[in-house]
Short mmCIF file of C-alpha atoms in Angstrom, two decimals:
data_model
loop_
_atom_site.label_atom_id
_atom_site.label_comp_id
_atom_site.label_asym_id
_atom_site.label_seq_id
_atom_site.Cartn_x
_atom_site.Cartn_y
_atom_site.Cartn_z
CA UNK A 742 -25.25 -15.31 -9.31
CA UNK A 743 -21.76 -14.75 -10.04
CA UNK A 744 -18.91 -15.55 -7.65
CA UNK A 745 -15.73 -14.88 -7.70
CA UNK A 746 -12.49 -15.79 -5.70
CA UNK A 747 -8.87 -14.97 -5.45
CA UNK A 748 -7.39 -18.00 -3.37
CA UNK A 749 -4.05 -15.87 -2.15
CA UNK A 750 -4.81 -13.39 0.51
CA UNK A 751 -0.91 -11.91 0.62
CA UNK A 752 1.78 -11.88 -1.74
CA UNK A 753 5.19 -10.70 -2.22
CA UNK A 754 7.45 -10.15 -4.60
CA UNK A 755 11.16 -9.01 -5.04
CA UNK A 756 11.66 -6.05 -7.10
CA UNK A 757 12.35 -6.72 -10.88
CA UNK A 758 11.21 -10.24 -10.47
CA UNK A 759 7.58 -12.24 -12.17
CA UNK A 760 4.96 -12.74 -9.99
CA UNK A 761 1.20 -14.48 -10.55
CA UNK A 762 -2.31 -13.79 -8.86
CA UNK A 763 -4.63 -16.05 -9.34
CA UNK A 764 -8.68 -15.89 -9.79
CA UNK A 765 -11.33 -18.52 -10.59
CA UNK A 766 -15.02 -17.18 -10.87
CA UNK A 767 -18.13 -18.82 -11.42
CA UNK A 768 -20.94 -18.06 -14.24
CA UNK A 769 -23.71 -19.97 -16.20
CA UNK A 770 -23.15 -16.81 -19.05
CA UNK A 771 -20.83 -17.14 -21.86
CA UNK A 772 -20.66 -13.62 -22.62
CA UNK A 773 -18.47 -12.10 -19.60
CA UNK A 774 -15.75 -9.38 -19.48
CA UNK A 775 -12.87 -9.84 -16.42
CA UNK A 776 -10.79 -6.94 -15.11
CA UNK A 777 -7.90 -7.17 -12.98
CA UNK A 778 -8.10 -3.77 -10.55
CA UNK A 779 -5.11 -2.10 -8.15
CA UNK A 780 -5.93 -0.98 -4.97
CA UNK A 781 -2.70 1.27 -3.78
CA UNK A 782 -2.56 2.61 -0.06
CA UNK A 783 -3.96 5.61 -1.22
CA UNK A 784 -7.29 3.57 -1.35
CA UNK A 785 -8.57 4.86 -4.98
CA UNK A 786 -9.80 1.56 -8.05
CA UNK A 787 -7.39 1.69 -10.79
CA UNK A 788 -8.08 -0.41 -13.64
CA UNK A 789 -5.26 -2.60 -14.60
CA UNK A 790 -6.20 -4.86 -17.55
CA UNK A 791 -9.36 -6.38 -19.02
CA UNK A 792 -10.44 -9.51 -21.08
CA UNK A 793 -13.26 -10.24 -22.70
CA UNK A 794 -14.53 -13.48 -22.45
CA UNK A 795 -15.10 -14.39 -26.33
CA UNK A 796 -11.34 -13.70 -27.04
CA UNK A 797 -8.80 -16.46 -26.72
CA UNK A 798 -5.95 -14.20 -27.06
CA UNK A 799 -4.63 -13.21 -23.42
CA UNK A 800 -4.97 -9.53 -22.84
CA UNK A 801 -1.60 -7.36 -21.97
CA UNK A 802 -0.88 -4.27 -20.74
CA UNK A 803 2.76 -3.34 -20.48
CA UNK A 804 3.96 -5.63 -17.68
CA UNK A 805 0.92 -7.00 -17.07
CA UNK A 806 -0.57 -10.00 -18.60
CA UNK A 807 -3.70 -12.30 -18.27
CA UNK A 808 -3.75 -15.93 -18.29
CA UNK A 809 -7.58 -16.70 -19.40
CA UNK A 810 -8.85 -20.40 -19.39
CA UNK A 811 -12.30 -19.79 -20.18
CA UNK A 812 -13.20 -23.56 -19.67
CA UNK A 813 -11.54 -24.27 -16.54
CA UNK A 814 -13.09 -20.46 -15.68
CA UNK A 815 -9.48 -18.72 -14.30
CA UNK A 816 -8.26 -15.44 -15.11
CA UNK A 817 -4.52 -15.20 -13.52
CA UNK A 818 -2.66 -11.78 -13.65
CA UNK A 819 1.05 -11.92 -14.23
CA UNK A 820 3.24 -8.76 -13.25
CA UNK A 821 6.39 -9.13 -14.54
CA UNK A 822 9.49 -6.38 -13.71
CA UNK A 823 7.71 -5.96 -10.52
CA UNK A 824 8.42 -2.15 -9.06
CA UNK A 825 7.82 -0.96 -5.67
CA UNK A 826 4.76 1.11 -7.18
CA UNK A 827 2.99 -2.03 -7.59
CA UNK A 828 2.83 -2.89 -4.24
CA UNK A 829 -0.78 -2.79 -3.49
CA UNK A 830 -4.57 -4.78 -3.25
CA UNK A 831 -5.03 -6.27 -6.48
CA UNK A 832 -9.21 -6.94 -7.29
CA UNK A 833 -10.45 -9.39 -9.63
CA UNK A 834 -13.75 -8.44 -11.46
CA UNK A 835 -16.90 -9.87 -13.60
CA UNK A 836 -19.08 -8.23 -15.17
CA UNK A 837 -21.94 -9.40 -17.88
CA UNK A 838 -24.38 -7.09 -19.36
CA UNK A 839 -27.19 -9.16 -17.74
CA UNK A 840 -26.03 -8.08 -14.39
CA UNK A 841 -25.12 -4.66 -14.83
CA UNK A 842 -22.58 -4.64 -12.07
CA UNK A 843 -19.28 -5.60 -11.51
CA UNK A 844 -18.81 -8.15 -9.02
CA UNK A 845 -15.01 -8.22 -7.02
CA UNK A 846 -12.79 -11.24 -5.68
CA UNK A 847 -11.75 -10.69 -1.87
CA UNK A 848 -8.37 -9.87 -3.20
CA UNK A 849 -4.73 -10.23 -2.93
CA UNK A 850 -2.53 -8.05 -0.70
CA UNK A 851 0.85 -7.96 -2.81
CA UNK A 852 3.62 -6.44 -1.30
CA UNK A 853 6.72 -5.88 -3.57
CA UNK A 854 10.51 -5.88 -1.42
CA UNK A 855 13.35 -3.91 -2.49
CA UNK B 351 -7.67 12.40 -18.05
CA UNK B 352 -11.63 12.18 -17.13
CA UNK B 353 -12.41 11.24 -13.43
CA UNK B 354 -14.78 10.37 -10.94
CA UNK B 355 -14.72 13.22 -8.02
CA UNK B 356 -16.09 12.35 -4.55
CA UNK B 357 -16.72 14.78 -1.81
CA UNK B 358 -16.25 14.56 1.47
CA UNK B 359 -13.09 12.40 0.88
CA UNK B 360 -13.74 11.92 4.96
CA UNK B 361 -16.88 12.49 7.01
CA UNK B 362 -17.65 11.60 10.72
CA UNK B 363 -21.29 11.27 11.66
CA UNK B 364 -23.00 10.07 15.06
CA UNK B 365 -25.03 7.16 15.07
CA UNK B 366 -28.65 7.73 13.81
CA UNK B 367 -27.64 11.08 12.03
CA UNK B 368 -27.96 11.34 8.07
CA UNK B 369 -25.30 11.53 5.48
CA UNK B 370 -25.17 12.39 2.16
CA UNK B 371 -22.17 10.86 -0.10
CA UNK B 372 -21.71 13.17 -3.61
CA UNK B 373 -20.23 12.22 -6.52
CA UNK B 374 -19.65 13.95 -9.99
CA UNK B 375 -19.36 10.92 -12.58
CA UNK B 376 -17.52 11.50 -15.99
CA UNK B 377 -19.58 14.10 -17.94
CA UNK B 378 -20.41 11.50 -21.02
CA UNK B 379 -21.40 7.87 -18.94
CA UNK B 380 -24.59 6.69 -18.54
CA UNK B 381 -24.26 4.36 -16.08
CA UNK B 382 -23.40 5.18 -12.61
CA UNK B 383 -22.69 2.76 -9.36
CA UNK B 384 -22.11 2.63 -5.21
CA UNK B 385 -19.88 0.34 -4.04
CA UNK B 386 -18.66 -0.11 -0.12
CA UNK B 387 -15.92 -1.66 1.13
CA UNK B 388 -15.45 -2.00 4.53
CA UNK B 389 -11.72 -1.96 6.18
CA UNK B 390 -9.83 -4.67 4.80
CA UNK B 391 -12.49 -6.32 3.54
CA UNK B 392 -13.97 -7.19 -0.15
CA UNK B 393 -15.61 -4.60 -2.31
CA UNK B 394 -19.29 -4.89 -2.41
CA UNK B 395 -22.27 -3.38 -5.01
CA UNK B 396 -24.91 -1.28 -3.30
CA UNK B 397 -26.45 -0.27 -6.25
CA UNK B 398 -26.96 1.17 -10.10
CA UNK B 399 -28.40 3.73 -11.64
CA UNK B 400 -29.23 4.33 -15.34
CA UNK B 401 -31.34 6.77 -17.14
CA UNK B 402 -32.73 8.60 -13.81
CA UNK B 403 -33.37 4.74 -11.79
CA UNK B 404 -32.01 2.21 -9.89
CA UNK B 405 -30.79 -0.59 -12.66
CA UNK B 406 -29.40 -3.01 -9.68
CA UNK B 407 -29.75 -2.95 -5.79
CA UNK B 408 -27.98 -5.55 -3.60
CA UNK B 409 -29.67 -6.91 -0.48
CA UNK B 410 -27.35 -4.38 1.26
CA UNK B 411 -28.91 -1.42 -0.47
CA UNK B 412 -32.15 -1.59 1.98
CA UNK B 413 -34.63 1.21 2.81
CA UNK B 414 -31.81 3.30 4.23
CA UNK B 415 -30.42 3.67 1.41
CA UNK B 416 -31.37 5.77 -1.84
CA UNK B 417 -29.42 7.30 -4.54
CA UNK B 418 -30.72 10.58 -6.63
CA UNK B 419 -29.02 12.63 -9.52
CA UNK B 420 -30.37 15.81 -8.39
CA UNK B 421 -29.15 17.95 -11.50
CA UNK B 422 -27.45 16.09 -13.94
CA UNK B 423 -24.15 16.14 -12.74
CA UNK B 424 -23.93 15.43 -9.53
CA UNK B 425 -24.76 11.86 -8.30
CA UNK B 426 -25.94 11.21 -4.67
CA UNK B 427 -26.25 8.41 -2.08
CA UNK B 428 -27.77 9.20 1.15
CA UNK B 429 -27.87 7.13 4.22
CA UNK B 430 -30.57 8.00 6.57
CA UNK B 431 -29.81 6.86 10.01
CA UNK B 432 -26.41 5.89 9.89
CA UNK B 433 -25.45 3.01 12.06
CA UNK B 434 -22.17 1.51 13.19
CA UNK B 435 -22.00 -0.94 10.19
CA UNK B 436 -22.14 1.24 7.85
CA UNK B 437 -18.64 2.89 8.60
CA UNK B 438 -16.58 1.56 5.33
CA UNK B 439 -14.95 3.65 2.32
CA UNK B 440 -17.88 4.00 -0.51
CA UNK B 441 -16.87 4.58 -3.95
CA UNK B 442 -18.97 5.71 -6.62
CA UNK B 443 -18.19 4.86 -10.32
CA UNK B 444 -19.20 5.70 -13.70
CA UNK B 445 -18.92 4.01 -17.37
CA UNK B 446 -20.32 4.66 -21.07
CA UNK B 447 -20.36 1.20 -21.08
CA UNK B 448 -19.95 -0.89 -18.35
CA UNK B 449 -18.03 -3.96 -20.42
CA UNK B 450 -15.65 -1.33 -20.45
CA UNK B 451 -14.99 -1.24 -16.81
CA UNK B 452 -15.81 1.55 -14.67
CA UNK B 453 -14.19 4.80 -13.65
CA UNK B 454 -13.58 5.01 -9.74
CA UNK B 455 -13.70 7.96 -7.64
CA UNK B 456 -11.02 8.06 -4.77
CA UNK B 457 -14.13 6.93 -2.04
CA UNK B 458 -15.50 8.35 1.16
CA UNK B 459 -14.27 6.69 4.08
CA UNK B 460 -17.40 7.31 6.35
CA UNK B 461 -17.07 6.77 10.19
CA UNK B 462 -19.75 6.62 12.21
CA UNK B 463 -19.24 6.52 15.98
#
């Protein structure tokens, strides 16, 4: 079974500045995807990034960038030009096509200050 | 955009009663998913469901639990006696393909008391 782990319960950031949440996971597969999903006060899954595990180039999205080391199995999400609309729970996800389900980290509460 | 529409976005039940959680998935995915999360806590897989069966149960998703697509849109979970444990926000989710990541709904937050 697949595990998964985000090591930083809360966060915070000041506005405009970088900020990093981390993620390690653990897998016997070599064929994986990982997502990186926000969690905003309003309580709804929004999907922030993804990277799939047979690509070495880090995915990015805007402001948001992945740091994937595939062999030491971490998958860090950088938010740079942090705004006040990213305060919010930030998920970490696996999924394989053997499992057929996406398994979440505990996650990280970040909180972004004016 | 396409999304994931849950109804009741809130429902109260007593103890022992049954509920019924509904969800209309995006009109062209396949694959459709329960997860819970309970308050504050992580977000947990009760089960999926592809081409009219369960795909994946957890150990959560026990005999109180069962999930039905009763006409082709609308996707169901019902919980037959509720108990106190079960109060948490359930989401339902779809994907054409779930490498892709899923589609969220915006959750019931169920409250039994």
């Amino acid at each position: 079974a697949q595990t998964v782990t985000q090591s930083q319960p809360e966060m915070s950031v000041q506005e405009a500045e970088t900020v990093t949440l981390s993620c390690t996971y653990d897998t016997s597969e070599n064929n994986y995807y990982l997502f990186w999903y926000k969690q905003p006060p309003s309580r709804q899954m929004i999907l922030v990034i993804r990277q799939e595990a047979y690509k070495q180039q880090n995915a990015t999205e805007n402001r948001f960038s992945v740091n994937f080391q595939k062999a030491a199995k971490s998958f860090s999400l950088k938010i740079s030009d942090s705004q006040l609309g990213d305060t919010a729970m930030y998920f970490c996800a696996f999924y394989s096509n053997a499992g057929n389900m996406l398994t979440f980290g505990g996650g990280t509460r970040l909180m972004v200050k004016p | 955009e396409p999304e994931v529409t849950q109804t009741p976005s809130h429902q109260v039940t007593q103890m022992g009663q049954e509920v019924i959680l509904r969800c209309v998935p995006i009109s062209n995915h396949l694959y459709f998913y329960w997860y819970r999360q309970i308050l504050g806590q992580k977000v947990e897989f009760l089960v999926s469901f592809y081409n009219n069966e369960i795909s994946e149960k957890s150990e959560i998703f026990d005999d109180q639990f069962s999930v039905e697509r009763p006409d082709g849109s609308n996707f169901t979970l019902k919980i037959r006696s509720t108990k106190l444990e079960d109060s948490a926000m359930y989401f339902c989710a779809s994907s054409d393909r779930g490498n892709y990541g899923y589609t969220f709904g915006s959750g019931t937050r169920l409250t039994v008391v």
